[in-house]
PDB file of C-alpha atoms in Angstrom:
ATOM      1  CA  MET A 106      95.087 114.899 118.535  1.00  0.00           C
ATOM      2  CA  ASP A 107      93.808 113.498 121.661  1.00  0.00           C
ATOM      3  CA  ILE A 108      96.950 113.372 124.094  1.00  0.00           C
ATOM      4  CA  ILE A 109      96.060 111.853 127.416  1.00  0.00           C
ATOM      5  CA  GLU A 110      98.124 112.195 130.704  1.00  0.00           C
ATOM      6  CA  ALA A 111      98.691 108.479 131.856  1.00  0.00           C
ATOM      7  CA  PHE A 112     102.489 108.323 134.022  1.00  0.00           C
ATOM      8  CA  ALA A 113     103.823 105.166 134.905  1.00  0.00           C
ATOM      9  CA  THR A 114     104.529 105.469 138.004  1.00  0.00           C
ATOM     10  CA  LYS A 115     105.047 102.610 139.393  1.00  0.00           C
ATOM     11  CA  ASN A 116     107.423 101.506 136.449  1.00  0.00           C
ATOM     12  CA  LYS A 117     111.802 101.747 137.671  1.00  0.00           C
ATOM     13  CA  CYS A 118     112.712 104.588 135.466  1.00  0.00           C
ATOM     14  CA  TYR A 119     109.787 106.926 136.621  1.00  0.00           C
ATOM     15  CA  GLN A 120     110.602 106.163 140.458  1.00  0.00           C
ATOM     16  CA  ALA A 121     114.652 107.274 139.156  1.00  0.00           C
ATOM     17  CA  GLY A 122     112.932 110.522 137.905  1.00  0.00           C
ATOM     18  CA  ALA A 123     116.785 110.746 136.314  1.00  0.00           C
ATOM     19  CA  ALA A 124     116.461 114.496 134.183  1.00  0.00           C
ATOM     20  CA  LEU A 125     116.455 115.538 130.776  1.00  0.00           C
ATOM     21  CA  VAL A 126     116.978 118.486 128.666  1.00  0.00           C
ATOM     22  CA  PRO A 127     115.150 117.511 124.754  1.00  0.00           C
ATOM     23  CA  ARG A 128     117.604 118.097 122.075  1.00  0.00           C
ATOM     24  CA  GLY A 129     116.297 115.539 119.953  1.00  0.00           C
ATOM     25  CA  ILE A 130     113.472 113.353 119.297  1.00  0.00           C
ATOM     26  CA  MET A 131     114.059 109.228 118.612  1.00  0.00           C
ATOM     27  CA  LEU A 132     111.071 107.871 116.639  1.00  0.00           C
ATOM     28  CA  HIS A 133     110.306 103.876 117.784  1.00  0.00           C
ATOM     29  CA  SER A 134     108.123 101.308 116.686  1.00  0.00           C
ATOM     30  CA  ILE A 135     106.845  98.787 119.668  1.00  0.00           C
ATOM     31  CA  GLY A 136     107.747  95.536 117.626  1.00  0.00           C
ATOM     32  CA  CYS A 137     104.127  93.654 118.386  1.00  0.00           C
ATOM     33  CA  PRO A 138     101.104  93.011 117.060  1.00  0.00           C
ATOM     34  CA  GLN A 139      99.271  95.886 119.189  1.00  0.00           C
ATOM     35  CA  PRO A 140      96.987  98.275 118.001  1.00  0.00           C
ATOM     36  CA  ASN A 141      96.067  99.471 121.046  1.00  0.00           C
ATOM     37  CA  ALA A 142      98.335 102.370 122.637  1.00  0.00           C
ATOM     38  CA  ASP A 143      96.640 102.600 126.162  1.00  0.00           C
ATOM     39  CA  VAL A 144      97.385  98.593 126.928  1.00  0.00           C
ATOM     40  CA  MET A 145     100.668  99.342 125.707  1.00  0.00           C
ATOM     41  CA  ALA A 146     100.771 101.993 128.125  1.00  0.00           C
ATOM     42  CA  ARG A 147      99.446 100.307 131.138  1.00  0.00           C
ATOM     43  CA  TYR A 148     101.557  97.436 131.010  1.00  0.00           C
ATOM     44  CA  TYR A 149     104.563  99.886 130.832  1.00  0.00           C
ATOM     45  CA  ASN A 150     103.186 101.321 134.376  1.00  0.00           C
ATOM     46  CA  GLN A 151     104.932  98.686 136.105  1.00  0.00           C
ATOM     47  CA  TYR A 152     108.544  97.881 138.173  1.00  0.00           C
ATOM     48  CA  GLN A 153     110.019  96.013 134.878  1.00  0.00           C
ATOM     49  CA  PRO A 154     107.621  95.221 132.151  1.00  0.00           C
ATOM     50  CA  GLY A 155     108.885  92.186 130.831  1.00  0.00           C
ATOM     51  CA  GLY A 156     111.369  91.890 133.753  1.00  0.00           C
ATOM     52  CA  GLN A 157     113.295  94.780 131.460  1.00  0.00           C
ATOM     53  CA  SER A 158     114.438  97.700 133.078  1.00  0.00           C
ATOM     54  CA  VAL A 159     112.557 100.190 130.153  1.00  0.00           C
ATOM     55  CA  CYS A 160     110.427 103.402 129.503  1.00  0.00           C
ATOM     56  CA  VAL A 161     109.365 105.472 127.455  1.00  0.00           C
ATOM     57  CA  HIS A 162     107.745 109.106 126.514  1.00  0.00           C
ATOM     58  CA  GLY A 163     104.940 107.777 125.591  1.00  0.00           C
ATOM     59  CA  PHE A 164     102.528 105.814 123.006  1.00  0.00           C
ATOM     60  CA  ILE A 165     101.166 106.934 119.706  1.00  0.00           C
ATOM     61  CA  GLN A 166      98.160 104.737 117.860  1.00  0.00           C
ATOM     62  CA  ARG A 167      96.740 105.578 114.240  1.00  0.00           C
ATOM     63  CA  ASP A 168      93.970 107.950 114.912  1.00  0.00           C
ATOM     64  CA  GLY A 169      96.663 110.481 116.717  1.00  0.00           C
ATOM     65  CA  THR A 170      95.284 109.636 120.565  1.00  0.00           C
ATOM     66  CA  TYR A 171      98.353 109.600 122.672  1.00  0.00           C
ATOM     67  CA  TYR A 172      99.044 107.924 125.739  1.00  0.00           C
ATOM     68  CA  GLN A 173     102.496 110.737 127.888  1.00  0.00           C
ATOM     69  CA  THR A 174     103.650 108.012 129.896  1.00  0.00           C
ATOM     70  CA  LEU A 175     106.886 109.693 131.493  1.00  0.00           C
ATOM     71  CA  PRO A 176     106.770 113.713 132.133  1.00  0.00           C
ATOM     72  CA  TYR A 177     109.305 115.521 128.997  1.00  0.00           C
ATOM     73  CA  ASN A 178     111.575 116.388 131.418  1.00  0.00           C
ATOM     74  CA  MET A 179     112.494 113.198 132.515  1.00  0.00           C
ATOM     75  CA  ARG A 180     114.859 110.485 131.325  1.00  0.00           C
ATOM     76  CA  ALA A 181     113.535 107.342 129.538  1.00  0.00           C
ATOM     77  CA  TRP A 182     114.445 103.855 128.996  1.00  0.00           C
ATOM     78  CA  HIS A 183     114.297 103.758 125.163  1.00  0.00           C
ATOM     79  CA  CYS A 184     117.212 103.266 123.484  1.00  0.00           C
ATOM     80  CA  GLY A 185     119.497 101.562 125.145  1.00  0.00           C
ATOM     81  CA  GLY A 186     122.165 103.921 124.340  1.00  0.00           C
ATOM     82  CA  ALA A 187     123.686 107.618 125.068  1.00  0.00           C
ATOM     83  CA  ALA A 188     120.803 109.018 123.207  1.00  0.00           C
ATOM     84  CA  ASN A 189     118.589 108.248 126.278  1.00  0.00           C
ATOM     85  CA  ALA A 190     120.369 111.261 127.762  1.00  0.00           C
ATOM     86  CA  THR A 191     119.381 113.791 124.529  1.00  0.00           C
ATOM     87  CA  HIS A 192     116.077 112.603 123.439  1.00  0.00           C
ATOM     88  CA  ILE A 193     112.395 111.327 124.243  1.00  0.00           C
ATOM     89  CA  GLY A 194     111.723 108.388 123.053  1.00  0.00           C
ATOM     90  CA  ILE A 195     107.872 108.067 121.274  1.00  0.00           C
ATOM     91  CA  GLU A 196     106.876 104.584 120.167  1.00  0.00           C
ATOM     92  CA  MET A 197     104.423 104.016 117.667  1.00  0.00           C
ATOM     93  CA  THR A 198     101.850 100.783 117.815  1.00  0.00           C
ATOM     94  CA  GLU A 199     101.568  98.518 115.199  1.00  0.00           C
ATOM     95  CA  PRO A 200      99.080  96.849 113.412  1.00  0.00           C
ATOM     96  CA  ALA A 201      96.707  93.118 114.492  1.00  0.00           C
ATOM     97  CA  SER A 202      97.474  92.270 111.042  1.00  0.00           C
ATOM     98  CA  ILE A 203     100.810  91.382 111.097  1.00  0.00           C
ATOM     99  CA  VAL A 204     102.674  88.573 112.659  1.00  0.00           C
ATOM    100  CA  TYR A 205     106.526  88.730 113.371  1.00  0.00           C
ATOM    101  CA  THR A 206     108.602  85.837 111.843  1.00  0.00           C
ATOM    102  CA  GLY A 207     112.050  86.549 112.675  1.00  0.00           C
ATOM    103  CA  GLY A 208     113.961  89.713 113.942  1.00  0.00           C
ATOM    104  CA  ALA A 209     112.266  92.414 111.472  1.00  0.00           C
ATOM    105  CA  SER A 210     110.731  90.058 109.567  1.00  0.00           C
ATOM    106  CA  TRP A 211     107.191  90.275 109.390  1.00  0.00           C
ATOM    107  CA  ARG A 212     104.370  88.573 107.604  1.00  0.00           C
ATOM    108  CA  ASP A 213     101.068  90.484 106.594  1.00  0.00           C
ATOM    109  CA  PHE A 214      97.717  88.983 106.524  1.00  0.00           C
ATOM    110  CA  ALA A 215      95.680  92.002 105.879  1.00  0.00           C
ATOM    111  CA  PRO A 216      97.679  94.023 103.271  1.00  0.00           C
ATOM    112  CA  ASP A 217      95.036  97.020 103.488  1.00  0.00           C
ATOM    113  CA  ALA A 218      94.520  97.049 107.518  1.00  0.00           C
ATOM    114  CA  THR A 219      98.478  97.026 107.580  1.00  0.00           C
ATOM    115  CA  GLU A 220      98.864  99.759 104.993  1.00  0.00           C
ATOM    116  CA  ALA A 221      95.907 101.590 106.983  1.00  0.00           C
ATOM    117  CA  HIS A 222      97.791 101.389 110.293  1.00  0.00           C
ATOM    118  CA  VAL A 223     101.022 102.242 109.161  1.00  0.00           C
ATOM    119  CA  ARG A 224      99.588 105.797 107.256  1.00  0.00           C
ATOM    120  CA  GLY A 225      97.979 106.429 110.378  1.00  0.00           C
ATOM    121  CA  THR A 226     100.413 105.589 112.835  1.00  0.00           C
ATOM    122  CA  TYR A 227     102.817 107.885 110.074  1.00  0.00           C
ATOM    123  CA  ALA A 228     100.424 110.916 110.453  1.00  0.00           C
ATOM    124  CA  ALA A 229      99.588 110.461 113.938  1.00  0.00           C
ATOM    125  CA  ALA A 230     103.458 110.938 114.569  1.00  0.00           C
ATOM    126  CA  VAL A 231     104.206 113.659 112.512  1.00  0.00           C
ATOM    127  CA  GLU A 232     101.516 116.096 113.527  1.00  0.00           C
ATOM    128  CA  LEU A 233     103.149 114.901 117.138  1.00  0.00           C
ATOM    129  CA  PHE A 234     106.613 116.209 116.648  1.00  0.00           C
ATOM    130  CA  ALA A 235     105.802 119.010 115.421  1.00  0.00           C
ATOM    131  CA  GLN A 236     104.452 120.179 118.788  1.00  0.00           C
ATOM    132  CA  LEU A 237     107.271 118.677 120.399  1.00  0.00           C
ATOM    133  CA  CYS A 238     109.289 120.736 117.754  1.00  0.00           C
ATOM    134  CA  THR A 239     107.679 123.412 118.329  1.00  0.00           C
ATOM    135  CA  GLN A 240     107.378 123.275 122.382  1.00  0.00           C
ATOM    136  CA  TYR A 241     111.165 122.957 122.611  1.00  0.00           C
ATOM    137  CA  ALA A 242     112.486 125.359 119.862  1.00  0.00           C
ATOM    138  CA  LEU A 243     113.938 121.874 117.581  1.00  0.00           C
ATOM    139  CA  ASP A 244     114.660 122.104 114.082  1.00  0.00           C
ATOM    140  CA  PRO A 245     113.548 118.796 112.628  1.00  0.00           C
ATOM    141  CA  MET A 246     115.743 119.207 109.827  1.00  0.00           C
ATOM    142  CA  GLU A 247     118.807 119.640 111.585  1.00  0.00           C
ATOM    143  CA  ASP A 248     121.463 116.657 112.000  1.00  0.00           C
ATOM    144  CA  GLY A 249     120.589 114.405 114.510  1.00  0.00           C
ATOM    145  CA  VAL A 250     117.654 116.182 116.250  1.00  0.00           C
ATOM    146  CA  ILE A 251     114.790 113.526 114.744  1.00  0.00           C
ATOM    147  CA  ILE A 252     116.070 110.225 114.438  1.00  0.00           C
ATOM    148  CA  SER A 253     114.817 106.317 114.520  1.00  0.00           C
ATOM    149  CA  HIS A 254     116.101 103.743 116.788  1.00  0.00           C
ATOM    150  CA  ALA A 255     117.760 102.084 113.730  1.00  0.00           C
ATOM    151  CA  GLU A 256     119.480 105.459 112.988  1.00  0.00           C
ATOM    152  CA  GLY A 257     120.524 106.188 116.710  1.00  0.00           C
ATOM    153  CA  ALA A 258     122.083 102.208 115.997  1.00  0.00           C
ATOM    154  CA  GLU A 259     123.558 103.194 113.057  1.00  0.00           C
ATOM    155  CA  ARG A 260     124.954 106.124 114.789  1.00  0.00           C
ATOM    156  CA  GLY A 261     126.548 103.867 118.265  1.00  0.00           C
ATOM    157  CA  ILE A 262     123.584 106.152 120.586  1.00  0.00           C
ATOM    158  CA  ALA A 263     121.327 102.644 120.567  1.00  0.00           C
ATOM    159  CA  SER A 264     120.594  99.428 120.639  1.00  0.00           C
ATOM    160  CA  ALA A 265     120.518  97.673 117.177  1.00  0.00           C
ATOM    161  CA  HIS A 266     117.369  97.566 116.426  1.00  0.00           C
ATOM    162  CA  ALA A 267     115.497  98.184 112.565  1.00  0.00           C
ATOM    163  CA  ASP A 268     112.664 100.244 113.519  1.00  0.00           C
ATOM    164  CA  PRO A 269     110.302 101.586 112.514  1.00  0.00           C
ATOM    165  CA  THR A 270     111.507 101.248 108.670  1.00  0.00           C
ATOM    166  CA  HIS A 271     111.139  97.898 108.694  1.00  0.00           C
ATOM    167  CA  LEU A 272     107.451  97.989 108.611  1.00  0.00           C
ATOM    168  CA  TRP A 273     107.514 101.575 106.596  1.00  0.00           C
ATOM    169  CA  ARG A 274     110.017 100.841 103.093  1.00  0.00           C
ATOM    170  CA  GLU A 275     106.576  98.000 102.165  1.00  0.00           C
ATOM    171  CA  PHE A 276     104.543 101.543 101.865  1.00  0.00           C
ATOM    172  CA  GLY A 277     107.972 103.779 100.659  1.00  0.00           C
ATOM    173  CA  LEU A 278     108.067 105.777 103.832  1.00  0.00           C
ATOM    174  CA  THR A 279     111.068 107.132 105.176  1.00  0.00           C
ATOM    175  CA  MET A 280     112.683 109.070 107.924  1.00  0.00           C
ATOM    176  CA  ASP A 281     113.917 111.943 105.615  1.00  0.00           C
ATOM    177  CA  GLY A 282     110.452 111.486 104.356  1.00  0.00           C
ATOM    178  CA  PHE A 283     109.201 111.941 108.227  1.00  0.00           C
ATOM    179  CA  ARG A 284     111.659 114.968 109.189  1.00  0.00           C
ATOM    180  CA  GLN A 285     109.979 116.685 106.048  1.00  0.00           C
ATOM    181  CA  ASP A 286     106.808 116.112 106.967  1.00  0.00           C
ATOM    182  CA  VAL A 287     107.408 117.798 109.775  1.00  0.00           C
ATOM    183  CA  ALA A 288     108.672 120.161 109.115  1.00  0.00           C
ATOM    184  CA  THR A 289     105.628 121.078 106.849  1.00  0.00           C
ATOM    185  CA  ALA A 290     103.570 120.881 109.464  1.00  0.00           C
ATOM    186  CA  MET A 291     105.434 123.255 112.051  1.00  0.00           C
ATOM    187  CA  ALA A 292     105.607 125.637 108.919  1.00  0.00           C
ATOM    188  CA  ALA A 293     101.895 125.873 108.181  1.00  0.00           C
ATOM    189  CA  LYS A 294     100.808 125.556 111.784  1.00  0.00           C
ATOM    190  CA  ASN A 295     103.342 129.012 111.863  1.00  0.00           C
ATOM    191  CA  THR A 296     101.092 129.736 108.936  1.00  0.00           C
ATOM    192  CA  ASP A 297      97.986 129.375 110.377  1.00  0.00           C
ATOM    193  CA  GLU A 298      98.989 131.738 113.688  1.00  0.00           C
ATOM    194  CA  GLU A 299     100.688 134.791 111.212  1.00  0.00           C
ATOM    195  CA  ASP A 300      99.031 138.048 112.623  1.00  0.00           C
ATOM    196  CA  ASP A 301      96.958 139.600 109.744  1.00  0.00           C
ATOM    197  CA  ASP A 302     100.155 142.145 109.671  1.00  0.00           C
ATOM    198  CA  MET A 303     103.019 140.529 108.767  1.00  0.00           C
ATOM    199  CA  ILE A 304     105.070 140.805 106.035  1.00  0.00           C
ATOM    200  CA  ARG A 305     104.892 138.599 102.262  1.00  0.00           C
ATOM    201  CA  TYR A 306     106.277 137.805  99.863  1.00  0.00           C
ATOM    202  CA  HIS A 307     104.634 138.922  96.274  1.00  0.00           C
ATOM    203  CA  SER A 308     107.296 138.356  94.358  1.00  0.00           C
ATOM    204  CA  ILE A 309     111.095 137.160  94.404  1.00  0.00           C
ATOM    205  CA  GLY A 310     111.550 141.242  93.708  1.00  0.00           C
ATOM    206  CA  GLU A 311     110.260 141.952  97.056  1.00  0.00           C
ATOM    207  CA  MET A 312     112.200 139.521  99.383  1.00  0.00           C
ATOM    208  CA  PRO A 313     115.670 140.560 101.128  1.00  0.00           C
ATOM    209  CA  SER A 314     118.349 140.191  98.444  1.00  0.00           C
ATOM    210  CA  TYR A 315     119.636 136.803 100.460  1.00  0.00           C
ATOM    211  CA  TYR A 316     116.616 134.691 100.032  1.00  0.00           C
ATOM    212  CA  ARG A 317     116.704 136.051  96.140  1.00  0.00           C
ATOM    213  CA  GLU A 318     118.612 132.802  94.503  1.00  0.00           C
ATOM    214  CA  GLU A 319     117.512 129.941  96.256  1.00  0.00           C
ATOM    215  CA  ALA A 320     113.776 131.661  95.910  1.00  0.00           C
ATOM    216  CA  ALA A 321     114.257 131.426  92.634  1.00  0.00           C
ATOM    217  CA  GLN A 322     115.166 128.254  92.247  1.00  0.00           C
ATOM    218  CA  LEU A 323     112.095 126.975  94.644  1.00  0.00           C
ATOM    219  CA  VAL A 324     109.926 128.102  91.387  1.00  0.00           C
ATOM    220  CA  ASP A 325     111.762 127.092  88.455  1.00  0.00           C
ATOM    221  CA  SER A 326     111.403 123.810  90.276  1.00  0.00           C
ATOM    222  CA  GLY A 327     107.661 124.126  91.208  1.00  0.00           C
ATOM    223  CA  ALA A 328     108.069 123.539  94.705  1.00  0.00           C
ATOM    224  CA  LEU A 329     107.243 127.728  95.526  1.00  0.00           C
ATOM    225  CA  GLN A 330     103.323 128.279  93.720  1.00  0.00           C
ATOM    226  CA  GLY A 331     102.034 131.576  93.054  1.00  0.00           C
ATOM    227  CA  ASP A 332      98.395 132.044  92.243  1.00  0.00           C
ATOM    228  CA  ASN A 333      97.228 132.318  88.625  1.00  0.00           C
ATOM    229  CA  ASN A 334      98.267 135.756  87.834  1.00  0.00           C
ATOM    230  CA  GLY A 335     101.835 135.075  90.007  1.00  0.00           C
ATOM    231  CA  ASP A 336     101.094 135.903  93.360  1.00  0.00           C
ATOM    232  CA  LEU A 337     103.724 133.898  95.610  1.00  0.00           C
ATOM    233  CA  ASN A 338     102.009 135.545  99.036  1.00  0.00           C
ATOM    234  CA  VAL A 339     104.710 133.519 101.411  1.00  0.00           C
ATOM    235  CA  SER A 340     105.804 134.968 104.390  1.00  0.00           C
ATOM    236  CA  GLU A 341     109.641 134.929 105.855  1.00  0.00           C
ATOM    237  CA  ASP A 342     108.897 132.022 107.369  1.00  0.00           C
ATOM    238  CA  MET A 343     107.711 130.225 105.103  1.00  0.00           C
ATOM    239  CA  ILE A 344     110.227 130.979 102.471  1.00  0.00           C
ATOM    240  CA  ARG A 345     112.515 130.320 104.826  1.00  0.00           C
ATOM    241  CA  GLY A 346     111.507 127.148 105.778  1.00  0.00           C
ATOM    242  CA  ALA A 347     111.218 126.121 101.994  1.00  0.00           C
ATOM    243  CA  ILE A 348     115.417 127.189 101.537  1.00  0.00           C
ATOM    244  CA  ILE A 349     115.549 124.330 104.631  1.00  0.00           C
ATOM    245  CA  GLY A 350     114.094 122.084 103.011  1.00  0.00           C
ATOM    246  CA  MET A 351     115.174 122.584  99.049  1.00  0.00           C
ATOM    247  CA  ARG A 352     119.003 122.703 101.182  1.00  0.00           C
ATOM    248  CA  TYR A 353     118.822 119.834 103.072  1.00  0.00           C
ATOM    249  CA  ALA A 354     117.637 117.622  99.841  1.00  0.00           C
ATOM    250  CA  GLU A 355     120.249 118.583  98.113  1.00  0.00           C
ATOM    251  CA  ALA A 356     122.798 118.042 100.832  1.00  0.00           C
ATOM    252  CA  ARG A 357     121.740 114.298 100.965  1.00  0.00           C
ATOM    253  CA  ASN A 358     120.946 113.884  97.792  1.00  0.00           C
ATOM    254  CA  PRO A 359     123.626 116.300  95.598  1.00  0.00           C
ATOM    255  CA  ARG A 360     124.023 116.518  91.852  1.00  0.00           C
ATOM    256  CA  TYR A 361     127.277 115.819  90.132  1.00  0.00           C
ATOM    257  CA  TYR A 362     127.853 117.847  86.569  1.00  0.00           C
ATOM    258  CA  SER A 363     130.760 115.773  85.945  1.00  0.00           C
ATOM    259  CA  ILE A 364     133.113 112.567  86.562  1.00  0.00           C
ATOM    260  CA  ASP A 365     135.364 114.285  88.863  1.00  0.00           C
ATOM    261  CA  ASP A 366     132.279 115.131  91.468  1.00  0.00           C
ATOM    262  CA  VAL A 367     131.308 111.380  91.295  1.00  0.00           C
ATOM    263  CA  PRO A 368     132.662 109.531  94.421  1.00  0.00           C
ATOM    264  CA  THR A 369     135.527 107.937  93.878  1.00  0.00           C
ATOM    265  CA  TRP A 370     133.699 104.025  94.947  1.00  0.00           C
ATOM    266  CA  ALA A 371     131.520 104.773  91.727  1.00  0.00           C
ATOM    267  CA  ARG A 372     133.373 106.500  89.246  1.00  0.00           C
ATOM    268  CA  GLU A 373     134.539 103.229  87.189  1.00  0.00           C
ATOM    269  CA  GLU A 374     131.010 102.087  86.924  1.00  0.00           C
ATOM    270  CA  THR A 375     129.958 105.714  86.063  1.00  0.00           C
ATOM    271  CA  GLN A 376     132.472 105.818  83.296  1.00  0.00           C
ATOM    272  CA  ARG A 377     131.027 102.389  82.007  1.00  0.00           C
ATOM    273  CA  LEU A 378     127.142 104.320  82.141  1.00  0.00           C
ATOM    274  CA  ILE A 379     129.301 107.385  80.083  1.00  0.00           C
ATOM    275  CA  ASP A 380     130.844 104.674  77.838  1.00  0.00           C
ATOM    276  CA  ARG A 381     127.875 102.575  76.922  1.00  0.00           C
ATOM    277  CA  GLY A 382     125.332 106.208  76.353  1.00  0.00           C
ATOM    278  CA  ALA A 383     123.757 104.748  79.325  1.00  0.00           C
ATOM    279  CA  LEU A 384     124.893 109.017  80.755  1.00  0.00           C
ATOM    280  CA  GLN A 385     124.954 111.647  79.051  1.00  0.00           C
ATOM    281  CA  GLY A 386     125.222 115.768  80.371  1.00  0.00           C
ATOM    282  CA  ASP A 387     122.930 118.535  79.104  1.00  0.00           C
ATOM    283  CA  GLY A 388     125.111 120.099  76.783  1.00  0.00           C
ATOM    284  CA  LYS A 389     126.924 122.548  79.309  1.00  0.00           C
ATOM    285  CA  HIS A 390     127.991 119.685  81.480  1.00  0.00           C
ATOM    286  CA  GLU A 391     129.437 116.087  81.285  1.00  0.00           C
ATOM    287  CA  LEU A 392     126.790 114.502  83.308  1.00  0.00           C
ATOM    288  CA  ASN A 393     123.974 116.223  85.438  1.00  0.00           C
ATOM    289  CA  VAL A 394     122.738 113.560  87.958  1.00  0.00           C
ATOM    290  CA  THR A 395     121.611 112.883  91.145  1.00  0.00           C
ATOM    291  CA  TYR A 396     123.027 111.033  93.830  1.00  0.00           C
ATOM    292  CA  ASP A 397     119.568 108.729  93.577  1.00  0.00           C
ATOM    293  CA  ALA A 398     119.942 108.220  89.913  1.00  0.00           C
ATOM    294  CA  LEU A 399     123.023 107.406  90.009  1.00  0.00           C
ATOM    295  CA  GLN A 400     123.295 104.491  92.401  1.00  0.00           C
ATOM    296  CA  ALA A 401     120.382 103.330  90.575  1.00  0.00           C
ATOM    297  CA  MET A 402     121.897 103.451  87.284  1.00  0.00           C
ATOM    298  CA  ILE A 403     125.045 101.533  88.653  1.00  0.00           C
ATOM    299  CA  VAL A 404     122.433  98.747  91.268  1.00  0.00           C
ATOM    300  CA  CYS A 405     120.765  98.529  87.570  1.00  0.00           C
ATOM    301  CA  GLN A 406     124.003  97.978  85.552  1.00  0.00           C
ATOM    302  CA  ARG A 407     125.348  95.736  88.078  1.00  0.00           C
ATOM    303  CA  MET A 408     121.912  93.589  86.849  1.00  0.00           C
ATOM    304  CA  ILE A 409     122.618  93.423  83.453  1.00  0.00           C
ATOM    305  CA  ASP A 410     126.600  92.410  84.299  1.00  0.00           C
ATOM    306  CA  ALA A 411     125.080  89.529  86.327  1.00  0.00           C
ATOM    307  CA  ALA A 412     122.452  88.303  83.666  1.00  0.00           C
ATOM    308  CA  GLY A 413     125.078  88.542  81.269  1.00  0.00           C
ATOM    309  CA  GLY A 414     124.422  91.357  79.618  1.00  0.00           C
ATOM    310  CA  GLY A 415     126.780  94.075  79.827  1.00  0.00           C
ATOM    311  CA  LYS A 416     129.811  95.097  77.409  1.00  0.00           C
TER     312      LYS A 416
END
């Protein structure tokens, strides 16, 4: 990653110089078809860009070039809400191959170029966020640490914006996936920097007892694999990161084993799925289905009903 210091010293925000102790990072997308971070950095180096009192900590582009426009211990005016006082604000550039048609809606004139840019800025942002989380001892999987502008709006700590998922959803990218990728990048970096004499576990039996049950789940699911001889060869940092990721994934997508486990709003339609044989247990449980899978089945059932094919 090429980090270029380009502080916006002429910006009203820089001159105000309010202090910030970073407790999180907010991810933005600039909202206009401009792929070059240096253009945005130069534009923000004026008292009020576009006549507005706004400024972010930096802009990142597809190839990983990053222009830092504010020191991280200085409060930015990046989200129009309370998160300005808690979160670093980072903007991703956007492809020149799109045009906005109103609000967060856009048209794509060169899909391959658009996807290459979006995926490039995503990967560059993962690397940058991993560095910042390491620098400020932030856990990317902890609730509220890494959020998008859209998620900030949902929490009532940012203005009503849809970025960056208004661009990402076309390519199957999500903030949950982004947070996991940041955590994975941090774990990989920690692994690269481990001392040669760091204790490593070659089997579940060698691990401390408090890791074994969840480590076994990771092995059973295929998320944790060894070499051809079954040698896991993982450090404590690696297994801890994997377990944190598994716990987060389970919290975001719980599994239901009976109708009583299902959220109240979904029980009636879940029972209909059971009655029509579309949803069955595994022999041990009445159900064995995740939240995401159940939600998808309910959506399909509603579509069938709407088409006149329901019972």
